[in-house]
Amino acid sequence: MSKQQIYWFCQVCGWTLLVMFEFVMFTLEAGFILDYFFLAIANILLGILLTHLYRLMIKRWNWVRLPFLRLVPRVLASVLVLSFLMTLVNLPLDRILLPQSFIDEPAIFLGYLFSWTKTILAWVLSYTVYHYVEQTRNAEIETLLLKTSIRETEAKVLRSQLNPHFVFNALNSIRALVLENPMKAQQGITQLSNILRNSLLADRRKTVELREEIKTVEDYLALEKVRYEDRLNCRLELDPKTLYLQVPPMMLQTLVENAIKHGVQKAIGGGFIELISSLDSHDHLHIRIRNTGVLGDTEASSGFGLVNTTQRLELLYGPEASFRIYQESPDIVCAEIQMPTQSDSILKRTEAKV
Amino acid sequence: MKALIVDDERLARNELRRLLDNFPKIEIIGEAANADEALKLIDELQPELLFLDIQMPGKNGFELLQAIEGKTPEVIFTTAYDDYAIKAFEFNALDYLLKPVELHRLTEAIHRVEENQPHHADQENGAVRESSRVLGENDQVFVKDGEKCWFVKLGKVRLFESMGNYVRLHFDDQKPLVLKSLNSLEDRLDPNTFFRANRKHIINLQWIEKIEPWFSGGLLVTLRGGDKIEISRRQAIRFKELMSL
């Protein structure tokens, strides 16, 4: 049942029950009077009409958005006006229909007004409170949705963001190479532009082939090698079967960058980084990044990057993917990613989202 | 001016060296790839100027400065990109260069250092080396307290106050804490300028405004800026000796 239907159901049933209850009580006491029956029907219709007008009004001027203190006087005024109208119709008719049982008390008008106010107040209060609560809940949902979309944007930004420290250091090294080794300088510029291009493309694509991502990582490592020279040793060991599998863009790049920033860069004597890709027996893609370093300070400084990696995997693959980072031996840190190779799961999740 | 380049990247050092060729006044007396190498060279060669990278393996640039035992040379930081570090500089109006370094920025930085440099043409070189362990009022030290850091000319410090394992420096309107004991500090301060007033305080004699007799043979010294420090009876005797001819 739609909200609209519920509303009309409540209107008709509510008013009918209310008025008919009084009519039956009256009939039991004074016998059936046809005119009085018509008056009851008219009252039902009038009640529905007036309260419906109130509903239109509350919607038209969006009263539920008003602060509480400004809402209260408006609601009370409407209740008074509505009951006044009901009294205005009922009082003269009652006087004509039932002159015999009508004792002309001095405060009869107030009595009528009071009894109708009770009824109308009950209606108006329940309706307005319901809407007030719903409105507040909707506002909450809106804020939540907004928060989610902000987080998504943040994730996008993070995905495409290269560490500026890296970019400027690379430029500085290349500048020194211009005189020292022009060939190497040219190479450096090409590598840097490849990385920049990929990082700019990253937020437009959900996944890329592993070999593309590896290319970025290789360029990145080549540039870092220019900076660190002998202090950086890198080794890539890739299973050819894995090269065409889909992976999230810039994810490995971020992890490799982390590994260098927190591992190799901190080691005075230099260090190594190793990237291994393989397929396991369940056809899952396994990627391991091992590097010199101590995990303790990694958690504090790059926790956000690691959390982001976990979240991206979760969003794309759900529970089928996993990411963990641990201290393999006193001076070696290992990060491990496992993800499904089928790209259907990505499609499924994308559809479910839409 | 004798300068030392501290940067963990060979290419970055080369690049800076090449840029510094334009300044015949700057004589590069050495290069260091990390803080430990740098500390050794600073001690041996007594450079007057450091070109210092902030992010390095082992100790970073700030930690290197904190580890310098004697007086701190002038410093020009070089950094690729570092919000945090740059914030620290802005507070102190220290100079820093962003890599890749622009020649005209380097020129500016060097000019500023030269202006800052006390004209010690009359100082013999031998004397400088001899007194390198003792800090006089013209020497500066690097102080870092939490996020903020300062280069302080010791002449500006009016009071050292012992706070448990720390010493609080009072200069201008700043009061940073440094992890040092007052005793070890006293050994390194020039006794002609800095005086141990009591168990808890070392005062700068140049900043004394008023001296009054105090209980049981002690003295009460008022420093410019309003700090009142008591000189204990034992130290009062030494103080009088020092102040009289």
Short mmCIF file of C-alpha atoms in Angstrom, two decimals, chain A residues 42-244:
data_model
loop_
_atom_site.label_atom_id
_atom_site.label_comp_id
_atom_site.label_asym_id
_atom_site.label_seq_id
_atom_site.Cartn_x
_atom_site.Cartn_y
_atom_site.Cartn_z
CA ALA A 42 -22.01 15.32 6.18
CA ASN A 43 -19.80 15.56 9.27
CA ILE A 44 -17.61 12.72 8.02
CA LEU A 45 -17.16 14.43 4.66
CA LEU A 46 -16.58 17.82 6.24
CA GLY A 47 -14.03 16.40 8.64
CA ILE A 48 -12.16 14.73 5.83
CA LEU A 49 -12.32 17.88 3.72
CA LEU A 50 -11.10 20.25 6.40
CA THR A 51 -8.26 18.07 7.61
CA HIS A 52 -7.28 17.40 4.03
CA LEU A 53 -7.09 21.15 3.49
CA TYR A 54 -4.86 21.34 6.53
CA ARG A 55 -2.66 18.66 4.99
CA LEU A 56 -2.40 20.57 1.73
CA MET A 57 -1.49 23.68 3.66
CA ILE A 58 1.20 21.99 5.73
CA LYS A 59 2.70 20.59 2.53
CA ARG A 60 2.38 23.81 0.56
CA TRP A 61 4.35 25.85 3.08
CA ASN A 62 6.51 22.98 4.25
CA TRP A 63 5.72 23.51 7.91
CA VAL A 64 7.56 20.43 9.08
CA ARG A 65 10.82 22.12 8.16
CA LEU A 66 10.08 24.97 10.56
CA PRO A 67 11.83 25.06 13.90
CA PHE A 68 9.69 23.64 16.67
CA LEU A 69 8.83 26.95 18.34
CA ARG A 70 7.55 28.47 15.11
CA LEU A 71 5.61 25.32 14.24
CA VAL A 72 3.62 25.14 17.49
CA PRO A 73 1.61 28.43 17.19
CA ARG A 74 0.77 27.64 13.58
CA VAL A 75 -0.53 24.18 14.47
CA LEU A 76 -2.58 25.47 17.41
CA ALA A 77 -4.08 28.27 15.31
CA SER A 78 -5.09 25.78 12.60
CA VAL A 79 -6.71 23.51 15.19
CA LEU A 80 -8.78 26.44 16.47
CA VAL A 81 -9.83 27.51 13.00
CA LEU A 82 -10.81 23.97 11.99
CA SER A 83 -12.84 23.29 15.14
CA PHE A 84 -14.49 26.69 14.78
CA LEU A 85 -15.61 25.78 11.28
CA MET A 86 -16.96 22.40 12.44
CA THR A 87 -18.84 24.08 15.27
CA LEU A 88 -20.20 26.72 12.92
CA VAL A 89 -21.76 24.03 10.73
CA ASN A 90 -22.95 21.68 13.47
CA LEU A 91 -24.37 24.06 16.04
CA PRO A 92 -27.17 25.64 13.89
CA LEU A 93 -28.06 22.27 12.28
CA ASP A 94 -28.34 20.55 15.66
CA ARG A 95 -30.55 23.39 16.84
CA ILE A 96 -32.91 22.85 13.88
CA LEU A 97 -32.86 19.04 13.91
CA LEU A 98 -33.20 18.48 17.61
CA PRO A 99 -34.96 21.46 19.14
CA GLN A 100 -36.52 19.29 21.88
CA SER A 101 -33.31 17.89 23.35
CA PHE A 102 -31.50 21.14 22.85
CA ILE A 103 -31.25 22.98 26.14
CA ASP A 104 -30.10 26.49 25.49
CA GLU A 105 -27.16 26.66 27.81
CA PRO A 106 -25.28 29.93 27.75
CA ALA A 107 -21.91 28.26 27.03
CA ILE A 108 -23.22 25.82 24.46
CA PHE A 109 -21.06 27.33 21.70
CA LEU A 110 -17.93 26.88 23.78
CA GLY A 111 -18.93 23.32 24.60
CA TYR A 112 -19.24 22.46 20.90
CA LEU A 113 -16.02 24.21 20.08
CA PHE A 114 -14.23 22.36 22.88
CA SER A 115 -15.46 18.93 21.84
CA TRP A 116 -14.48 19.50 18.21
CA THR A 117 -11.10 20.89 19.26
CA LYS A 118 -10.36 17.62 21.02
CA THR A 119 -11.07 15.63 17.85
CA ILE A 120 -9.25 17.93 15.47
CA LEU A 121 -6.29 18.29 17.84
CA ALA A 122 -5.88 14.52 17.95
CA TRP A 123 -5.90 14.37 14.16
CA VAL A 124 -3.58 17.31 13.60
CA LEU A 125 -1.14 16.27 16.29
CA SER A 126 -0.75 12.71 15.07
CA TYR A 127 -0.42 13.83 11.46
CA THR A 128 2.07 16.62 12.16
CA VAL A 129 4.17 14.61 14.60
CA TYR A 130 4.39 11.77 12.11
CA HIS A 131 5.59 14.12 9.43
CA TYR A 132 7.93 15.94 11.74
CA VAL A 133 9.60 12.67 12.72
CA GLU A 134 9.75 11.46 9.14
CA GLN A 135 11.22 14.72 7.99
CA THR A 136 13.97 14.51 10.59
CA ARG A 137 14.71 10.95 9.59
CA ASN A 138 14.90 11.92 5.94
CA ALA A 139 17.29 14.69 6.80
CA GLU A 140 19.47 12.16 8.57
CA ILE A 141 19.44 9.85 5.59
CA GLU A 142 20.35 12.76 3.35
CA THR A 143 23.36 13.60 5.50
CA LEU A 144 24.42 9.98 5.43
CA LEU A 145 24.17 9.83 1.66
CA LEU A 146 26.14 13.03 1.39
CA LYS A 147 28.83 11.63 3.65
CA THR A 148 29.11 8.52 1.53
CA SER A 149 29.47 10.50 -1.66
CA ILE A 150 32.12 12.65 -0.04
CA ARG A 151 34.02 9.54 0.99
CA GLU A 152 33.82 8.23 -2.53
CA THR A 153 35.24 11.45 -3.87
CA GLU A 154 38.00 11.29 -1.31
CA ALA A 155 38.84 7.76 -2.39
CA LYS A 156 38.97 8.94 -5.98
CA VAL A 157 41.31 11.74 -5.10
CA LEU A 158 43.51 9.37 -3.17
CA ARG A 159 43.59 6.89 -6.00
CA SER A 160 44.91 9.49 -8.40
CA GLN A 161 47.26 11.22 -6.06
CA LEU A 162 50.95 10.79 -6.45
CA ASN A 163 53.13 11.73 -3.54
CA PRO A 164 54.22 15.30 -4.38
CA HIS A 165 57.45 14.69 -2.53
CA PHE A 166 58.26 12.02 -5.06
CA VAL A 167 57.38 14.19 -8.06
CA PHE A 168 59.56 17.10 -6.99
CA ASN A 169 62.48 14.96 -5.93
CA ALA A 170 62.32 13.16 -9.27
CA LEU A 171 62.31 16.48 -11.10
CA ASN A 172 65.29 17.59 -9.08
CA SER A 173 67.24 14.44 -9.91
CA ILE A 174 66.36 14.76 -13.57
CA ARG A 175 67.56 18.33 -13.52
CA ALA A 176 70.93 17.18 -12.20
CA LEU A 177 71.03 14.48 -14.87
CA VAL A 178 70.52 16.99 -17.69
CA LEU A 179 74.19 17.91 -17.51
CA GLU A 180 75.58 14.69 -16.13
CA ASN A 181 73.86 12.19 -18.37
CA PRO A 182 71.45 13.67 -20.94
CA MET A 183 70.29 10.23 -22.13
CA LYS A 184 69.25 9.23 -18.64
CA ALA A 185 67.58 12.59 -18.18
CA GLN A 186 65.44 12.00 -21.26
CA GLN A 187 64.50 8.58 -19.99
CA GLY A 188 63.58 10.05 -16.64
CA ILE A 189 61.26 12.60 -18.21
CA THR A 190 59.49 9.88 -20.19
CA GLN A 191 59.08 7.72 -17.11
CA LEU A 192 57.76 10.58 -15.06
CA SER A 193 55.24 11.54 -17.71
CA ASN A 194 54.06 7.90 -17.91
CA ILE A 195 53.41 7.88 -14.20
CA LEU A 196 51.63 11.22 -14.27
CA ARG A 197 49.44 10.07 -17.15
CA ASN A 198 48.48 6.86 -15.39
CA SER A 199 47.69 8.63 -12.16
CA LEU A 200 45.44 11.03 -14.05
CA LEU A 201 43.70 8.17 -15.86
CA ALA A 202 43.30 6.16 -12.68
CA ASP A 203 40.13 7.82 -11.46
CA ARG A 204 38.37 7.21 -14.75
CA ARG A 205 38.89 3.48 -14.80
CA LYS A 206 37.80 0.93 -12.24
CA THR A 207 40.43 -1.65 -13.10
CA VAL A 208 43.41 -2.01 -15.42
CA GLU A 209 45.39 -4.96 -16.67
CA LEU A 210 48.15 -6.01 -14.30
CA ARG A 211 50.82 -5.42 -16.98
CA GLU A 212 49.75 -1.77 -17.26
CA GLU A 213 49.99 -1.33 -13.53
CA ILE A 214 53.37 -3.07 -13.55
CA LYS A 215 54.56 -0.67 -16.21
CA THR A 216 53.73 2.23 -13.92
CA VAL A 217 55.47 0.54 -11.02
CA GLU A 218 58.53 -0.09 -13.19
CA ASP A 219 58.69 3.53 -14.26
CA TYR A 220 58.27 4.58 -10.70
CA LEU A 221 61.04 2.29 -9.50
CA ALA A 222 63.33 3.42 -12.31
CA LEU A 223 62.91 7.01 -11.17
CA GLU A 224 63.48 6.15 -7.55
CA LYS A 225 66.55 4.26 -8.68
CA VAL A 226 67.84 7.49 -10.20
CA ARG A 227 67.43 9.15 -6.81
CA TYR A 228 68.66 6.41 -4.55
CA GLU A 229 71.20 4.83 -6.91
CA ASP A 230 72.89 1.86 -5.18
CA ARG A 231 70.72 2.25 -2.12
CA LEU A 232 67.73 0.75 -3.91
CA ASN A 233 67.57 -2.79 -5.23
CA CYS A 234 64.42 -3.94 -6.91
CA ARG A 235 63.26 -7.22 -8.31
CA LEU A 236 60.03 -8.08 -10.12
CA GLU A 237 58.95 -11.66 -10.47
CA LEU A 238 55.76 -11.96 -12.51
CA ASP A 239 53.86 -15.05 -13.53
CA PRO A 240 53.06 -14.54 -17.24
CA LYS A 241 49.58 -15.97 -16.64
CA THR A 242 48.76 -13.07 -14.37
CA LEU A 243 49.74 -10.25 -16.71
CA TYR A 244 46.34 -9.78 -18.32
#
